[in-house]
């Protein structure tokens, strides 16, 4: 696609990147070569671009953040350039309609977009390197384009220690050994935006399946996780086939790869043909009930059409990415997880968006600064309602025409609405005003649609209106509604909302449904695990749900001190989710339980729990450990050092979590002096950060 520049605006571009209004050049092809030095967190790189000048200009520029530029060649000759740490400007008079070859050699230590994990800890095989270009920009590790409107056909060559595997965009073209280093060459065959460049380095095995249309689908996993491949990637082929049929346009890339990485910044990222996702979604079959990869898997796959094939011009059209990917992921969940999950999920999202609007926090879908809640959930619901308004045939044709017309191009929302207006038999002016432009949320419109589409939602609304203030009368009403539906979500919500009106006999029958959703709700309601209900609540410890087991363990341990040892013995060998939720809770309760284990064993439990804050563990494990320890014990000196490490972590959620704890700790009597002693043991960024906090 076209890169834009005017002579008058070049000084505005130095120090910042922005798309301009007229076209000066078009980058066609890019060949990237990087050598990774993980112990130094350094990249030695070169990139060669082929581009065409569109109009007469005397400069061309790329985004390159905090790099050491070592050479710049234009058509094989040294080029005059300027560089301010952000924009690399090559100063050369370019003739219209001419092809040019630009080569750049550089080194960098990326502050963002490329992350090195596990290279300095004590755990062998824990090492990874991975990229995250969206929102952080690939220009931190390769001179490229922060604008999404420059689409290039990329090849990536990566050199790293031969003990590690490399996965990147495109087709693996060649692997070549050079001493202790191995060169991996990957090649795309279609143009894409550079924020979608991606690679991951680590220890991986993989399993290949094929879509119905013959596209290779590679599912990567850690060597020790072979038994988790099926539950993690469950429905992957089915979702792929469903999308090709539902969207009506063939998958546009050579292959599709899914790669779990540790401590990823988000749930997943839809890099072109190569989705990276958090390894917190690598699960066993028990965890699938509570926390599975299906939605994230489907969402990132949908982006291969909506976002990667057709890309927004700028953030004001972000609905075309996230709203569309969200909606199609929901359709996949409906197809493979059932209507009950689907409609109640939409119900919950509508309730949250309605509350946001009532509080004056509603946002327009055309607002480039809108929140994820708006772009993802309001955006997805907007498509749901657009399909209803347009009708099935017109909607499907709109999606097909939109993708085919703008394949490998950039679009604005108006490009989509122009096509939908042309194909719709109904005027879409009201849709645009109420769904795209307005900051309000059309709650009644959505709720009317949901109540007509799925009877249990209508039942739930009617039930809430029929209830009285008499528990006996209310139980009779609830029982009548309960018996008219098999919806697990309906019954779960009845338990959570109206449990105070329910007798023990009713609750016993609820237990006997064996519904995961209902039993999970029962594990949460307060004050009900007494008397003849106790055996029913104890049975929750045997459920195939780590969420239910965790809830039940804590509540039973808390309310029945005479049976604590029995409960601890029951679950002592269960780990739970990847964050070790049950194991960590068990360790805490075992430490606190009198007469459980010897002093030596209790010290072992304490050492294990307190060790989970260390950097060699995934951030989900560390965050839970910090929370559990902080609720009961003072943090150890090692915990506090781990907290400082966490306060500088790439993931902003974990980083902010750690910083909030750190601020509270600094306010405690005597803690500041302890941190001053720790300061002398720190180096680099950790030293500078703590020093600044102590000075505040």
XYZ file of C-alpha atoms in Angstrom:
696
model
C 0.000 0.000 0.000
C 0.958 3.614 -0.230
C 3.167 5.482 2.176
C 2.449 9.197 2.305
C 4.688 12.263 2.653
C 4.885 15.913 1.723
C 8.014 18.042 1.934
C 6.279 20.507 4.247
C 5.307 17.775 6.653
C 8.608 15.937 6.938
C 9.688 17.903 9.988
C 6.434 16.985 11.689
C 7.158 13.344 11.012
C 10.549 13.342 12.673
C 9.814 12.277 16.220
C 6.346 10.996 15.423
C 4.665 8.744 12.894
C 1.434 9.645 11.157
C -0.255 8.980 7.848
C -0.428 12.032 5.585
C -2.797 13.117 2.863
C -0.951 12.540 -0.385
C 0.988 9.607 -1.726
C 4.695 9.685 -2.376
C 5.834 6.060 -2.404
C 4.700 2.461 -2.147
C 6.729 -0.228 -0.368
C 6.233 -3.591 -2.067
C 8.525 -6.191 -0.529
C 10.562 -6.494 2.653
C 13.227 -9.055 3.571
C 14.158 -8.997 7.253
C 17.174 -10.740 8.742
C 17.825 -10.719 12.480
C 20.295 -12.421 14.777
C 18.999 -12.681 18.334
C 21.362 -12.293 21.304
C 19.036 -13.174 24.186
C 21.468 -12.787 27.098
C 22.014 -9.188 26.013
C 18.381 -8.764 24.858
C 19.866 -7.410 21.660
C 19.026 -7.676 17.966
C 21.541 -7.451 15.141
C 19.549 -6.873 12.009
C 19.275 -5.885 8.423
C 16.244 -5.202 6.296
C 15.955 -4.760 2.552
C 12.911 -3.070 1.044
C 11.784 -2.715 -2.526
C 9.615 0.334 -3.113
C 8.264 2.459 -5.927
C 8.122 6.239 -5.943
C 4.645 7.438 -6.868
C 5.346 11.134 -7.177
C 8.369 13.383 -7.135
C 9.870 13.767 -3.646
C 13.262 14.353 -2.055
C 12.855 12.070 1.000
C 11.552 8.732 2.184
C 11.251 7.650 5.800
C 10.698 4.650 8.048
C 9.884 4.286 11.719
C 12.827 2.955 13.730
C 12.824 3.314 17.489
C 16.011 3.707 19.518
C 18.273 1.900 17.083
C 21.923 2.114 16.192
C 21.825 2.639 12.437
C 25.039 1.238 10.975
C 24.470 1.516 7.241
C 21.863 2.782 4.792
C 22.135 1.853 1.132
C 19.859 3.016 -1.669
C 20.215 1.005 -4.866
C 23.465 -0.392 -3.480
C 25.049 2.982 -2.721
C 25.514 4.772 0.582
C 22.607 7.115 1.154
C 22.448 10.372 3.031
C 20.068 10.095 5.973
C 19.104 11.640 9.306
C 17.917 9.796 12.377
C 16.534 11.132 15.655
C 15.906 7.868 17.477
C 12.450 7.453 16.026
C 12.243 8.391 12.340
C 14.876 7.351 9.809
C 14.726 9.833 6.922
C 16.615 8.985 3.720
C 17.286 12.164 1.797
C 17.307 11.452 -1.914
C 15.461 12.946 -4.857
C 13.169 10.237 -6.131
C 11.740 10.219 -9.622
C 8.125 9.260 -10.212
C 7.330 5.683 -11.224
C 10.827 4.389 -10.407
C 11.705 1.281 -8.402
C 14.233 1.536 -5.583
C 16.075 -0.882 -3.347
C 16.679 0.256 0.260
C 18.882 -1.692 2.683
C 19.427 -0.847 6.348
C 21.810 -2.455 8.835
C 21.146 -1.799 12.503
C 21.315 -3.006 16.098
C 18.849 -2.462 18.930
C 17.744 -3.449 22.404
C 13.957 -3.247 22.053
C 12.102 -1.563 24.886
C 8.810 -2.896 23.513
C 7.377 -5.222 20.865
C 10.085 -7.902 21.331
C 10.418 -9.690 24.669
C 13.083 -12.025 26.086
C 11.877 -14.299 28.901
C 13.652 -16.853 31.072
C 17.215 -16.341 29.853
C 18.542 -15.236 33.217
C 16.665 -17.531 35.589
C 17.602 -20.948 36.901
C 15.022 -22.998 35.016
C 16.387 -24.835 31.973
C 14.016 -24.922 29.005
C 12.159 -21.859 30.275
C 13.609 -19.545 27.638
C 11.410 -17.742 25.122
C 11.477 -14.778 22.763
C 8.299 -13.414 21.234
C 6.902 -10.346 19.516
C 3.797 -8.223 20.035
C 3.532 -5.499 17.406
C -0.006 -4.178 17.821
C -0.137 -1.127 20.025
C 3.615 -1.392 20.685
C 4.911 -1.292 17.095
C 7.282 -3.617 15.296
C 9.508 -0.587 14.640
C 11.106 -1.292 18.030
C 12.924 -4.303 16.514
C 12.957 -3.653 12.753
C 12.828 -0.398 10.739
C 9.264 -0.523 9.431
C 5.951 1.361 9.416
C 3.898 2.315 12.427
C 1.047 3.169 10.068
C -1.247 0.249 9.172
C -1.681 1.613 5.645
C 1.699 0.400 4.377
C 1.229 -3.214 3.311
C 4.310 -5.222 2.357
C 5.051 -8.824 1.404
C 7.553 -9.854 4.070
C 10.150 -12.558 4.436
C 11.776 -13.132 7.838
C 15.142 -14.763 8.492
C 15.931 -15.429 12.160
C 19.205 -16.684 13.573
C 19.301 -18.112 17.094
C 20.889 -20.891 19.162
C 20.133 -24.214 17.442
C 18.580 -25.642 20.625
C 15.448 -23.557 20.050
C 12.622 -23.581 17.539
C 11.448 -20.533 15.592
C 7.915 -19.951 14.314
C 7.086 -16.887 12.189
C 4.636 -15.532 9.616
C 4.333 -17.443 6.370
C 5.768 -20.660 5.020
C 8.975 -22.199 6.370
C 11.269 -22.001 3.357
C 14.588 -23.187 4.763
C 16.509 -24.154 7.910
C 20.282 -23.827 7.809
C 22.876 -24.534 10.524
C 25.857 -22.257 10.990
C 27.928 -23.651 13.863
C 25.931 -23.289 17.086
C 23.433 -21.022 15.370
C 20.480 -22.062 13.227
C 18.906 -19.859 10.552
C 15.157 -20.122 10.013
C 13.682 -18.561 6.852
C 9.956 -17.866 6.622
C 8.214 -16.273 3.640
C 4.829 -14.620 3.136
C 3.240 -14.565 -0.322
C 0.732 -11.729 0.254
C 1.139 -8.172 1.583
C 0.360 -7.255 5.190
C 0.781 -4.421 7.681
C 4.026 -4.521 9.648
C 2.308 -4.467 13.065
C 1.301 -8.051 12.199
C 4.902 -9.240 11.891
C 5.535 -11.985 14.423
C 7.875 -14.694 15.564
C 8.287 -16.871 18.636
C 11.407 -18.679 19.837
C 11.349 -21.503 22.369
C 11.079 -25.247 22.865
C 8.059 -26.547 20.965
C 6.504 -29.623 19.481
C 3.607 -29.359 17.054
C 0.671 -31.270 15.633
C -0.628 -30.571 12.134
C -4.196 -30.908 10.953
C -5.831 -29.665 7.749
C -8.946 -27.609 7.160
C -11.638 -28.889 4.862
C -10.197 -26.635 2.139
C -6.697 -28.078 2.584
C -5.079 -25.279 4.623
C -2.379 -26.632 7.013
C -3.145 -25.797 10.652
C -0.191 -26.183 13.017
C -0.914 -26.422 16.743
C 2.224 -25.797 18.802
C 2.746 -26.937 22.389
C 5.510 -27.371 24.950
C 7.107 -30.856 24.909
C 5.642 -31.730 28.313
C 2.087 -30.772 27.322
C 1.198 -33.470 24.808
C -1.836 -34.557 26.862
C -3.167 -30.984 26.784
C -3.163 -30.606 23.012
C -6.689 -31.931 22.464
C -8.492 -29.905 25.175
C -6.484 -26.774 24.382
C -7.128 -26.843 20.636
C -10.550 -28.483 20.771
C -12.773 -27.442 17.820
C -9.875 -25.717 15.986
C -10.486 -27.491 12.676
C -14.243 -27.169 13.096
C -14.059 -23.413 13.758
C -11.806 -22.926 10.726
C -14.224 -24.795 8.454
C -17.183 -22.967 9.990
C -15.620 -19.570 9.271
C -14.823 -20.324 5.640
C -18.465 -21.268 5.121
C -20.015 -18.556 7.314
C -17.854 -15.682 6.059
C -18.081 -16.813 2.451
C -14.487 -15.932 1.523
C -11.637 -18.501 1.559
C -8.938 -18.203 4.207
C -6.477 -15.759 2.601
C -3.041 -16.947 3.819
C -0.736 -19.907 3.146
C -1.197 -21.658 6.473
C -2.336 -21.076 10.032
C -0.263 -21.495 13.183
C -1.179 -21.184 16.858
C 1.675 -20.736 19.334
C 1.382 -20.474 23.136
C 3.865 -18.139 24.820
C 4.543 -17.341 28.436
C 3.330 -14.113 30.048
C 1.823 -12.753 26.855
C 0.567 -9.177 27.050
C -2.965 -10.142 25.995
C -5.099 -13.253 25.635
C -3.979 -13.582 22.013
C -2.796 -11.683 18.959
C -3.844 -12.297 15.368
C -0.496 -11.868 13.603
C -0.867 -12.761 9.945
C -1.267 -16.531 9.752
C 0.443 -16.892 13.148
C -1.573 -16.362 16.297
C 0.432 -16.040 19.497
C -1.580 -16.611 22.668
C -1.107 -16.815 26.408
C -0.072 -20.263 27.607
C -2.555 -19.784 30.455
C -4.998 -21.256 27.903
C -3.015 -24.488 27.629
C -5.359 -26.642 29.696
C -6.472 -30.159 30.539
C -9.963 -31.554 30.001
C -11.180 -30.591 33.479
C -10.212 -26.956 32.954
C -12.052 -26.873 29.608
C -15.385 -26.570 31.423
C -14.358 -23.338 33.136
C -11.676 -21.686 31.054
C -11.059 -22.767 27.475
C -9.350 -21.382 24.383
C -12.409 -21.550 22.106
C -13.365 -17.866 22.171
C -9.793 -16.548 21.924
C -9.008 -19.125 19.240
C -12.045 -18.133 17.171
C -11.544 -14.399 17.749
C -7.939 -14.404 16.512
C -8.808 -16.631 13.564
C -11.652 -14.283 12.548
C -9.101 -11.452 12.483
C -7.337 -13.199 9.599
C -10.200 -11.818 7.503
C -11.277 -8.821 9.595
C -8.111 -6.889 10.361
C -5.470 -8.774 8.403
C -7.014 -9.272 4.952
C -8.944 -5.990 5.219
C -7.306 -3.486 7.555
C -8.597 -0.301 9.125
C -7.231 3.034 7.961
C -6.958 4.265 11.532
C -8.433 3.799 15.008
C -11.703 5.550 14.116
C -12.514 2.389 12.125
C -11.406 -0.071 14.811
C -14.930 -1.526 14.868
C -14.069 -3.238 11.577
C -11.444 -5.261 13.446
C -12.633 -5.961 16.959
C -16.400 -5.787 16.586
C -16.317 -8.153 13.620
C -13.850 -10.596 15.200
C -15.924 -10.621 18.403
C -19.173 -11.295 16.555
C -17.801 -14.163 14.482
C -16.137 -15.689 17.546
C -19.529 -15.615 19.277
C -21.083 -17.399 16.314
C -18.420 -20.107 16.602
C -19.138 -20.486 20.308
C -22.829 -20.820 19.550
C -22.068 -23.490 16.960
C -19.774 -25.598 19.149
C -20.618 -24.728 22.771
C -24.348 -24.290 22.358
C -27.131 -21.708 22.390
C -27.284 -21.491 26.168
C -23.742 -20.105 26.447
C -24.248 -17.841 23.448
C -27.474 -16.059 24.370
C -26.692 -15.582 28.042
C -23.267 -14.195 27.122
C -25.004 -11.625 24.908
C -27.453 -10.888 27.730
C -24.585 -10.174 30.157
C -22.785 -7.955 27.675
C -25.941 -5.956 26.994
C -26.478 -5.436 30.739
C -22.920 -4.139 31.222
C -23.084 -1.807 28.222
C -26.453 -0.490 29.358
C -25.105 0.268 32.812
C -22.099 2.048 31.300
C -24.391 4.246 29.187
C -26.704 5.013 32.122
C -23.683 6.214 34.115
C -22.727 8.581 31.301
C -19.741 6.514 30.204
C -21.143 5.374 26.873
C -18.957 5.670 23.780
C -19.410 5.908 20.029
C -18.073 3.095 17.863
C -16.480 5.782 15.680
C -14.504 7.234 18.606
C -10.819 6.297 18.081
C -10.270 6.521 21.836
C -13.134 4.230 22.790
C -12.555 1.367 25.213
C -12.219 -2.312 24.431
C -15.687 -2.854 25.904
C -17.086 -0.575 23.211
C -15.115 -1.899 20.235
C -15.457 -5.582 21.157
C -18.850 -5.949 22.811
C -20.905 -3.032 21.528
C -19.263 -3.620 18.157
C -20.207 -7.285 18.119
C -23.780 -6.563 19.163
C -23.990 -3.926 16.424
C -23.303 -6.633 13.831
C -25.830 -8.936 15.476
C -28.500 -6.260 15.057
C -27.352 -5.244 11.572
C -27.828 -8.828 10.419
C -31.335 -8.821 11.873
C -32.170 -5.508 10.168
C -30.724 -6.396 6.751
C -31.852 -9.997 6.586
C -29.705 -13.064 6.070
C -29.090 -12.875 2.332
C -28.276 -9.158 2.148
C -26.017 -9.356 5.208
C -24.011 -12.309 3.895
C -23.558 -10.659 0.508
C -22.414 -7.455 2.228
C -19.685 -9.325 4.108
C -18.541 -11.175 1.000
C -18.487 -8.065 -1.198
C -16.706 -6.053 1.477
C -13.895 -8.589 1.877
C -13.497 -9.226 -1.842
C -13.546 -5.537 -2.778
C -10.956 -4.497 -0.187
C -8.710 -7.564 0.035
C -5.155 -6.573 1.081
C -6.281 -2.942 1.349
C -7.199 -0.433 4.031
C -10.727 0.718 4.754
C -12.832 3.097 6.792
C -16.211 2.341 8.363
C -17.849 4.296 5.531
C -16.504 1.746 3.012
C -18.421 -0.979 4.815
C -21.587 1.063 5.319
C -21.597 2.103 1.657
C -21.770 -1.554 0.618
C -24.360 -2.432 3.256
C -26.526 0.560 2.264
C -26.421 -0.538 -1.376
C -27.435 -4.107 -0.600
C -29.976 -3.499 2.142
C -33.660 -3.338 1.339
C -34.133 -1.203 4.449
C -32.798 2.270 5.231
C -29.768 1.918 7.534
C -29.651 5.558 8.630
C -31.148 4.710 12.027
C -28.650 1.871 12.483
C -25.703 4.168 11.845
C -27.046 6.852 14.170
C -28.004 4.568 17.060
C -25.234 1.980 16.846
C -22.199 3.677 15.315
C -22.503 7.381 16.130
C -24.428 7.509 19.402
C -22.792 7.131 22.813
C -26.005 5.560 24.119
C -26.635 1.822 24.047
C -29.871 0.540 22.397
C -30.654 -1.747 25.346
C -34.368 -2.278 24.675
C -33.708 -3.140 21.031
C -31.150 -5.794 21.996
C -33.154 -7.193 24.894
C -36.312 -7.504 22.786
C -34.300 -9.431 20.206
C -32.765 -11.741 22.841
C -36.104 -12.414 24.533
C -37.690 -13.340 21.208
C -34.704 -15.427 20.133
C -34.144 -17.480 23.296
C -37.028 -18.385 25.592
C -35.018 -18.843 28.850
C -34.062 -15.143 28.792
C -37.726 -14.227 28.492
C -38.493 -16.599 31.378
C -35.849 -14.989 33.563
C -37.161 -11.505 32.897
C -40.735 -12.622 33.576
C -39.680 -14.416 36.766
C -38.052 -11.287 38.176
C -41.295 -9.369 37.625
C -43.522 -12.028 39.194
C -41.659 -12.565 42.474
C -43.119 -11.208 45.712
C -41.612 -10.554 49.152
C -42.790 -13.890 50.570
C -40.076 -16.629 50.498
C -42.614 -19.473 50.521
C -44.637 -17.994 47.703
C -41.480 -17.084 45.775
C -40.126 -20.633 45.960
C -43.344 -21.897 44.439
C -43.028 -19.383 41.595
C -39.348 -20.214 41.080
C -40.085 -23.944 41.023
C -42.699 -23.423 38.323
C -40.250 -21.545 36.117
C -37.390 -23.928 36.960
C -39.330 -26.915 35.666
C -40.131 -25.291 32.302
C -36.548 -25.103 30.961
C -33.343 -27.119 30.687
C -31.177 -23.996 30.455
C -28.202 -24.405 32.807
C -27.482 -20.691 32.668
C -31.081 -19.889 33.660
C -30.859 -22.169 36.680
C -27.427 -20.871 37.639
C -28.775 -17.317 37.693
C -31.825 -18.341 39.695
C -29.553 -19.877 42.358
C -27.276 -16.828 42.515
C -30.096 -14.283 42.485
C -32.786 -15.909 44.632
C -31.067 -18.476 46.885
C -32.393 -16.766 50.019
C -35.887 -17.746 48.940
C -35.002 -21.409 48.403
C -35.441 -24.232 50.903
C -32.869 -26.943 51.546
C -35.109 -29.410 49.724
C -35.065 -27.231 46.613
C -31.266 -26.888 46.849
C -30.876 -30.670 47.148
C -32.758 -31.100 43.895
C -30.536 -28.446 42.341
C -27.470 -30.461 43.368
C -28.960 -33.557 41.786
C -29.121 -31.935 38.339
C -25.338 -32.603 38.072
C -25.151 -29.436 35.995
C -21.687 -27.857 36.137
C -23.148 -24.362 35.966
C -25.711 -25.011 38.705
C -23.222 -26.719 41.022
C -20.739 -23.893 40.460
C -23.432 -21.437 41.537
C -24.185 -23.562 44.609
C -20.503 -23.438 45.570
C -20.758 -19.638 45.789
C -23.900 -18.977 47.804
C -23.285 -18.058 51.455
C -24.592 -19.802 54.545
C -26.066 -22.887 52.898
C -23.576 -25.659 53.711
C -25.016 -26.577 57.102
C -26.954 -29.573 58.465
C -28.281 -32.068 55.973
C -26.895 -30.021 53.071
C -23.280 -30.596 54.156
C -22.798 -33.909 52.256
C -24.072 -32.216 49.119
C -21.558 -29.394 49.474
C -18.755 -31.833 50.227
C -19.568 -33.627 46.965
C -18.477 -30.467 45.110
C -14.859 -31.395 45.867
C -15.273 -34.270 43.373
C -16.607 -32.127 40.517
C -14.783 -31.914 37.186
C -14.412 -28.157 37.592
C -11.409 -26.462 39.131
C -13.520 -23.391 39.845
C -16.083 -25.424 41.773
C -13.385 -27.335 43.655
C -11.608 -24.121 44.658
C -14.817 -22.452 45.865
C -15.899 -25.542 47.795
C -12.506 -26.126 49.430
C -12.316 -22.597 50.778
C -15.909 -22.440 52.036
C -15.859 -25.885 53.633
C -12.485 -25.268 55.278
C -13.678 -21.926 56.611
C -17.027 -23.087 58.048
C -16.179 -26.599 59.243
C -12.901 -26.486 61.203
C -13.478 -29.974 62.628
C -13.331 -31.459 59.100
C -10.444 -29.435 57.666
C -7.983 -32.315 57.571
C -10.501 -34.416 55.624
C -10.909 -31.664 53.007
C -7.167 -31.080 52.652
C -6.513 -34.781 52.153
C -9.250 -34.906 49.538
C -7.636 -32.368 47.188
C -3.935 -32.443 48.119
C -2.838 -33.821 44.732
C -4.835 -31.399 42.559
C -3.022 -28.503 40.861
C -5.908 -26.828 39.042
C -5.591 -24.205 36.326
C -2.216 -23.145 34.911
C -2.030 -20.554 37.713
C -2.069 -23.451 40.217
C -5.201 -22.087 41.869
C -6.033 -25.173 43.904
C -2.452 -26.057 44.769
C -1.687 -22.580 46.046
C -4.919 -22.373 48.063
C -4.192 -25.826 49.471
C -0.692 -24.761 50.556
C -2.065 -21.709 52.355
C -4.793 -23.682 54.131
C -2.386 -26.510 55.019
C -0.050 -24.002 56.668
C -2.944 -22.527 58.655
C -4.539 -25.828 59.705
C -3.619 -26.913 63.235
C -2.526 -30.544 63.580
C -2.128 -30.987 59.808
C 1.400 -32.086 59.001
C 4.603 -31.803 60.999
C 6.574 -28.616 61.500
C 8.982 -29.791 58.804
C 6.103 -30.333 56.370
C 4.582 -26.955 57.171
C 7.918 -25.305 56.448
C 7.987 -27.124 53.107
C 4.483 -25.885 52.299
C 5.466 -22.348 53.235
C 8.639 -22.462 51.140
C 6.719 -23.710 48.109
C 3.989 -21.071 48.364
C 6.435 -18.228 48.965
C 8.612 -19.409 46.049
C 5.792 -18.917 43.531
C 6.359 -15.138 43.430
C 9.731 -15.662 41.688
C 10.339 -14.525 38.070
C 10.835 -18.065 36.752
C 7.108 -18.735 37.200
C 4.371 -17.483 34.849
C 2.842 -14.183 35.873
C -0.543 -15.823 36.600
C 1.139 -18.044 39.193
C 3.075 -15.108 40.646
C 0.029 -12.855 40.884
C -2.005 -15.451 42.771
C 0.918 -16.136 45.131
C 1.345 -12.430 45.911
C -2.394 -12.189 46.637
C -2.637 -15.248 48.884
C 0.527 -14.504 50.854
C -0.396 -10.854 51.316
C -3.795 -11.761 52.778
C -2.257 -13.691 55.680
C 1.501 -13.233 56.024
C 4.063 -10.457 55.772
C 6.050 -10.772 52.551
C 9.536 -12.222 52.882
C 12.596 -10.288 51.749
C 12.668 -12.469 48.611
C 8.974 -11.762 47.960
C 9.663 -8.028 48.106
C 12.508 -8.353 45.599
C 10.190 -10.372 43.361
C 7.598 -7.618 43.742
C 10.056 -5.021 42.454
C 10.806 -7.286 39.483
C 7.063 -7.607 38.818
C 6.624 -3.827 38.999
C 8.713 -3.567 35.805
C 7.046 -6.415 33.918
C 6.020 -6.033 30.242
C 2.384 -6.932 30.961
C 0.735 -3.727 32.154
C -1.927 -5.572 34.142
C 0.627 -7.524 36.175
C 2.916 -4.506 36.396
C 0.142 -2.314 37.808
C -0.943 -5.056 40.212
C 2.610 -5.238 41.596
C 3.002 -1.462 41.812
C -0.198 -1.131 43.816
C 1.040 -3.699 46.334
C 4.441 -2.044 46.467
C 2.926 1.336 47.315
C 0.901 -0.228 50.142
C 3.990 -1.994 51.475
C 6.010 1.226 51.474
C 3.338 2.834 53.630
C 3.581 0.145 56.338
C 5.640 0.929 59.470
C 9.194 -0.345 59.136
C 8.848 -1.446 55.523
C 10.615 1.571 54.045
C 13.788 0.739 55.976
C 13.601 -2.839 54.716
C 13.294 -1.627 51.120
C 16.293 0.676 51.628
C 18.379 -2.374 52.523
C 17.034 -4.263 49.491
C 17.972 -1.319 47.254
C 21.673 -2.106 47.731
C 21.121 -5.603 46.302
C 19.490 -4.399 43.080
C 20.948 -3.408 39.724
C 19.788 -1.641 36.581
C 16.120 -0.814 36.081
C 15.070 -2.445 39.343
C 17.505 -0.260 41.296
C 16.381 2.908 39.523
C 12.701 2.125 39.992
C 12.933 1.388 43.724
C 15.201 4.375 44.288
C 12.608 6.641 42.701
C 9.792 5.112 44.767
C 11.759 5.594 47.980
C 12.377 9.233 47.108
C 8.661 9.948 46.608
